[in-house]
PDB file of C-alpha atoms in Angstrom:
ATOM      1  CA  UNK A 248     153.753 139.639 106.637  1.00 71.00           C
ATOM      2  CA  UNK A 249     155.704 141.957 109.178  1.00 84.00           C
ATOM      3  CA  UNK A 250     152.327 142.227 110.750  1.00 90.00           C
ATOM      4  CA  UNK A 251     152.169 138.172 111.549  1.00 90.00           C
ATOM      5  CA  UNK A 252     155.436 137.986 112.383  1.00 92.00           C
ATOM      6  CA  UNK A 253     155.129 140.203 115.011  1.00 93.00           C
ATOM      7  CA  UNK A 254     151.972 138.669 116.307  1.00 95.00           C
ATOM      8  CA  UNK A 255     154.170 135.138 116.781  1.00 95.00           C
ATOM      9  CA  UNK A 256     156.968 136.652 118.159  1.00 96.00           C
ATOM     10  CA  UNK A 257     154.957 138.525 121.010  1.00 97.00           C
ATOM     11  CA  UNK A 258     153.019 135.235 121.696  1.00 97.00           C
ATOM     12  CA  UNK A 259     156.496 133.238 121.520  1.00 97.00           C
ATOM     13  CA  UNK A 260     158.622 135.000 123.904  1.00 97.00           C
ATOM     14  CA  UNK A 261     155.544 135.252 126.250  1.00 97.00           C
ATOM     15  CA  UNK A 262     155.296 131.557 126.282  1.00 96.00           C
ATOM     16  CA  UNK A 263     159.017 130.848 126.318  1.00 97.00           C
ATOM     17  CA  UNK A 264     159.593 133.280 128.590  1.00 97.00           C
ATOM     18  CA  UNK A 265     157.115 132.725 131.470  1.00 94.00           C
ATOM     19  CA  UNK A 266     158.440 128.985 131.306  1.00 92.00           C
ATOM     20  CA  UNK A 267     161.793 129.727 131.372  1.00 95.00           C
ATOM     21  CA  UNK A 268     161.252 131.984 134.343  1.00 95.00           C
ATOM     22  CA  UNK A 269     159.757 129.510 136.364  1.00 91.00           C
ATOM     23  CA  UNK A 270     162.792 126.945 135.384  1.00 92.00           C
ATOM     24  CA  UNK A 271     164.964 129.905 136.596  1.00 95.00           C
ATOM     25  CA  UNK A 272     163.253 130.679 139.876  1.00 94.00           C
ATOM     26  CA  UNK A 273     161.705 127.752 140.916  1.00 90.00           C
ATOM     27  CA  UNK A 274     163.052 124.441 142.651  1.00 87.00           C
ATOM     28  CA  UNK A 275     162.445 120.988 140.862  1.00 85.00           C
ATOM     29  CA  UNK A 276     160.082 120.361 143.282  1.00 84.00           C
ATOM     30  CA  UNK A 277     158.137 122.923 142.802  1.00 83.00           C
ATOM     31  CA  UNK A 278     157.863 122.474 139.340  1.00 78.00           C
ATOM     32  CA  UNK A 279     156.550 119.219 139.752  1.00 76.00           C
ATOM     33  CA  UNK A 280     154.120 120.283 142.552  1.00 78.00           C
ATOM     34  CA  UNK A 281     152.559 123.034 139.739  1.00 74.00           C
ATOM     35  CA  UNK A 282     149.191 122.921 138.050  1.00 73.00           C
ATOM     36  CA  UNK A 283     150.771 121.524 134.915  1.00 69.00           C
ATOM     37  CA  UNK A 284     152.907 118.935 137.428  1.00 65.00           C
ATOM     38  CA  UNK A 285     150.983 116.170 135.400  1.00 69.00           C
ATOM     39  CA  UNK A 286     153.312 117.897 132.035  1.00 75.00           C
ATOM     40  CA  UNK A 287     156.028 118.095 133.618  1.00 78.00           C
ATOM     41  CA  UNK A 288     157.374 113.936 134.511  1.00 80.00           C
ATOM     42  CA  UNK A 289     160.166 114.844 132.448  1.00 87.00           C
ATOM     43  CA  UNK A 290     161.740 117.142 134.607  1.00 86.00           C
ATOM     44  CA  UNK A 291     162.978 114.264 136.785  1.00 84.00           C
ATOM     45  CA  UNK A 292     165.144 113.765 134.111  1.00 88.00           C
ATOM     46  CA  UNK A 293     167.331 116.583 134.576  1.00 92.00           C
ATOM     47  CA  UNK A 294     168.974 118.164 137.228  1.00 92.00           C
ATOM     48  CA  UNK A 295     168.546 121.243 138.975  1.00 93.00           C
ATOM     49  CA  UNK A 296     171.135 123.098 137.229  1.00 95.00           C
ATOM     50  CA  UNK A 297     169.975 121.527 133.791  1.00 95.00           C
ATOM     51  CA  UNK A 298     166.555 122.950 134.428  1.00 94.00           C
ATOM     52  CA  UNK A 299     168.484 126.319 135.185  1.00 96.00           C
ATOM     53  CA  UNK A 300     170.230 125.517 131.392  1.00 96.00           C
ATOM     54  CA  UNK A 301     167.364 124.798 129.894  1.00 96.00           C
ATOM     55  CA  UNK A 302     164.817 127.962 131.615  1.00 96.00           C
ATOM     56  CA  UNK A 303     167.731 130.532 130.472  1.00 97.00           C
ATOM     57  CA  UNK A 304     167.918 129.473 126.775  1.00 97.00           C
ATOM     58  CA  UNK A 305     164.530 129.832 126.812  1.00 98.00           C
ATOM     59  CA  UNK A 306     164.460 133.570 128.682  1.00 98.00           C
ATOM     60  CA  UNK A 307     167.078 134.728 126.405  1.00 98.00           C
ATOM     61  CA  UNK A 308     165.349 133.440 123.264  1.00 98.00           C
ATOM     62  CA  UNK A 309     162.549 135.224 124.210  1.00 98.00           C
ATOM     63  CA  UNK A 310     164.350 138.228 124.248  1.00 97.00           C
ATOM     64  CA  UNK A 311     166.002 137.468 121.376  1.00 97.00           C
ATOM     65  CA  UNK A 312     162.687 137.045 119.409  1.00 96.00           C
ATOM     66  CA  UNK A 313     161.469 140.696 120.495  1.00 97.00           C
ATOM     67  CA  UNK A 314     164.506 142.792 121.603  1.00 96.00           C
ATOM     68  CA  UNK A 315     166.922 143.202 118.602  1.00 95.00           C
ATOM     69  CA  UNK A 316     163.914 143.711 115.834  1.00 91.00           C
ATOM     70  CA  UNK A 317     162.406 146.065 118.203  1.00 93.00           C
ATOM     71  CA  UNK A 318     165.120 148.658 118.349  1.00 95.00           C
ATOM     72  CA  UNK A 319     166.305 147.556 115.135  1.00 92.00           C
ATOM     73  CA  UNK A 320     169.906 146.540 116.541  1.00 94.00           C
ATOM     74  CA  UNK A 321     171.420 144.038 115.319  1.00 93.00           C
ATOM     75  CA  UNK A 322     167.721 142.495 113.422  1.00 91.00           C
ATOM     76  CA  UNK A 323     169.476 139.542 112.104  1.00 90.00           C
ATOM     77  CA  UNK A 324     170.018 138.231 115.794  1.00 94.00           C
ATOM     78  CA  UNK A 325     165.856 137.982 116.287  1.00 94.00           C
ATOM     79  CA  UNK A 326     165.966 134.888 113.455  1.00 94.00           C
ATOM     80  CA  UNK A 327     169.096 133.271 115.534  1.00 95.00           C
ATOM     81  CA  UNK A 328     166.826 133.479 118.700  1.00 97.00           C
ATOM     82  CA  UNK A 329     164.301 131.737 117.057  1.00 97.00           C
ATOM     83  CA  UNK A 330     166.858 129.030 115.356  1.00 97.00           C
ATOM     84  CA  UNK A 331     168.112 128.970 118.940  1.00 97.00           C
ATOM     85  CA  UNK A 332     164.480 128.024 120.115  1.00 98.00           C
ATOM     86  CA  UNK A 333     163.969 125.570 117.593  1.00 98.00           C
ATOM     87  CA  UNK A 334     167.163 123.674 118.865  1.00 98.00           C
ATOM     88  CA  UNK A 335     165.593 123.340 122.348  1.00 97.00           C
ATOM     89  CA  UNK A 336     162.621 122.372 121.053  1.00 97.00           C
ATOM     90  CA  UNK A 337     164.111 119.439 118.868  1.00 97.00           C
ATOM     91  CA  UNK A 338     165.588 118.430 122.300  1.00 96.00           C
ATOM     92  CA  UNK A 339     162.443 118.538 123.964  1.00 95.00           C
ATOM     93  CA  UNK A 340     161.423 116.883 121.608  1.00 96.00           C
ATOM     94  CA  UNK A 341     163.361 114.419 121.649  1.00 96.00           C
ATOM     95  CA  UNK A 342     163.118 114.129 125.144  1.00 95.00           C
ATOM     96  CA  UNK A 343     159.294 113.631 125.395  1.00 94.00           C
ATOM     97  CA  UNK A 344     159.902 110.807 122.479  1.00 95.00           C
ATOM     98  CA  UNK A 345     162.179 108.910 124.969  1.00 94.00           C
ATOM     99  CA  UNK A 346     159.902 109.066 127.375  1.00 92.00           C
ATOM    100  CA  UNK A 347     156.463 107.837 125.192  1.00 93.00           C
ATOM    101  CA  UNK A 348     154.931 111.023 125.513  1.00 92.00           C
ATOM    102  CA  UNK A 349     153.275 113.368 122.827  1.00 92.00           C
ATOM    103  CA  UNK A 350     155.980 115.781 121.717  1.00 94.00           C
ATOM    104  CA  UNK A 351     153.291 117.454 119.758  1.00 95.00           C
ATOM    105  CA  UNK A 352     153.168 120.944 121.702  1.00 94.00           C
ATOM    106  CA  UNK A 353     156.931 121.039 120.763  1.00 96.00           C
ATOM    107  CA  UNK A 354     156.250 120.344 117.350  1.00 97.00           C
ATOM    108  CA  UNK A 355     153.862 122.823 117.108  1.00 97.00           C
ATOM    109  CA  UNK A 356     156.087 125.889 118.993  1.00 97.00           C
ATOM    110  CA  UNK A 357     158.862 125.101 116.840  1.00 97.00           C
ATOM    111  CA  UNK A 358     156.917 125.216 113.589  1.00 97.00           C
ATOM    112  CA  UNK A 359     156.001 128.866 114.774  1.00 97.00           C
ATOM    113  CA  UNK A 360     159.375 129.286 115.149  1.00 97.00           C
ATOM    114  CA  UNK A 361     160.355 127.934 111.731  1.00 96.00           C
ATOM    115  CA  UNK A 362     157.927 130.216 110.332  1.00 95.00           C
ATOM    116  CA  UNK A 363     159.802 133.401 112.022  1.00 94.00           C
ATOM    117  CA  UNK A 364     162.983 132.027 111.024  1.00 94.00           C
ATOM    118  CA  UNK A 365     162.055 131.729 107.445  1.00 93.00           C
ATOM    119  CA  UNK A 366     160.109 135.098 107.180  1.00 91.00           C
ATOM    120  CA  UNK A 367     162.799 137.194 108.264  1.00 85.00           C
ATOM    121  CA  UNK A 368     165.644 136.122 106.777  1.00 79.00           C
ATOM    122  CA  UNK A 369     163.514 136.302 103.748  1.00 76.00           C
ATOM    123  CA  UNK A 370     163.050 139.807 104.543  1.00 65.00           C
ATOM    124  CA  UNK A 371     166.697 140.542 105.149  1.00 61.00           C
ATOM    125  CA  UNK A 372     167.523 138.562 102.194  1.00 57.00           C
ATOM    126  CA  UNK A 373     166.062 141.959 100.157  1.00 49.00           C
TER     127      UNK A 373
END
């Protein structure tokens, strides 16, 4: 189970964290002029500094996911990261609802991250 766990973390905070990078570092308009521009209608939604919000929950859940269970300080903080996650992702979803789009990739990321969630503090539980 470790084993699996790991695997989804790795994959999570890659994915979380290259897209909260760009929401860092990049200007709304260039995140609507990228390849996945045709994903990304929501964004006019927010401001700049809301995208800024939004791309460092996401960076610092992805370092929550690997960082703490890693060096094994502070463990129980890499299931909070991924509760964390799950929270933006119900707002994401949420937000792609609003709109009429398919919040289906969100749906998906945060079941990963229920799955996480649930298998550690299972394993701290013991």
């Amino acid at each position: 189970m470790d084993i699996v766990l790991w695997i989804l973390q790795i994959l999570l905070a890659l994915v979380f964290g290259m897209v909260g990078f760009l929401k860092i570092t990049q200007s709304k308009e260039k995140v609507l002029a990228s390849p996945m521009a045709d994903r990304m209608g929501w964004v006019n939604d927010f401001t700049q500094g809301q995208l800024r919000i939004i791309g460092s929950l996401e960076v610092l859940g992805a370092i929550g996911l690997i960082l703490p269970k890693l060096t094994n300080i502070l463990p129980w903080l890499t299931p909070l990261a991924a509760a964390g996650l799950i929270l933006v992702m119900i707002g994401a979803a949420l937000t792609h609802l609003r709109r009429k789009e398919s919040p289906i990739p969100n749906v998906i990321l945060g079941g990963l991250l229920v799955i996480i969630l649930v298998g550690y503090w299972s394993l701290l539980s013991f």
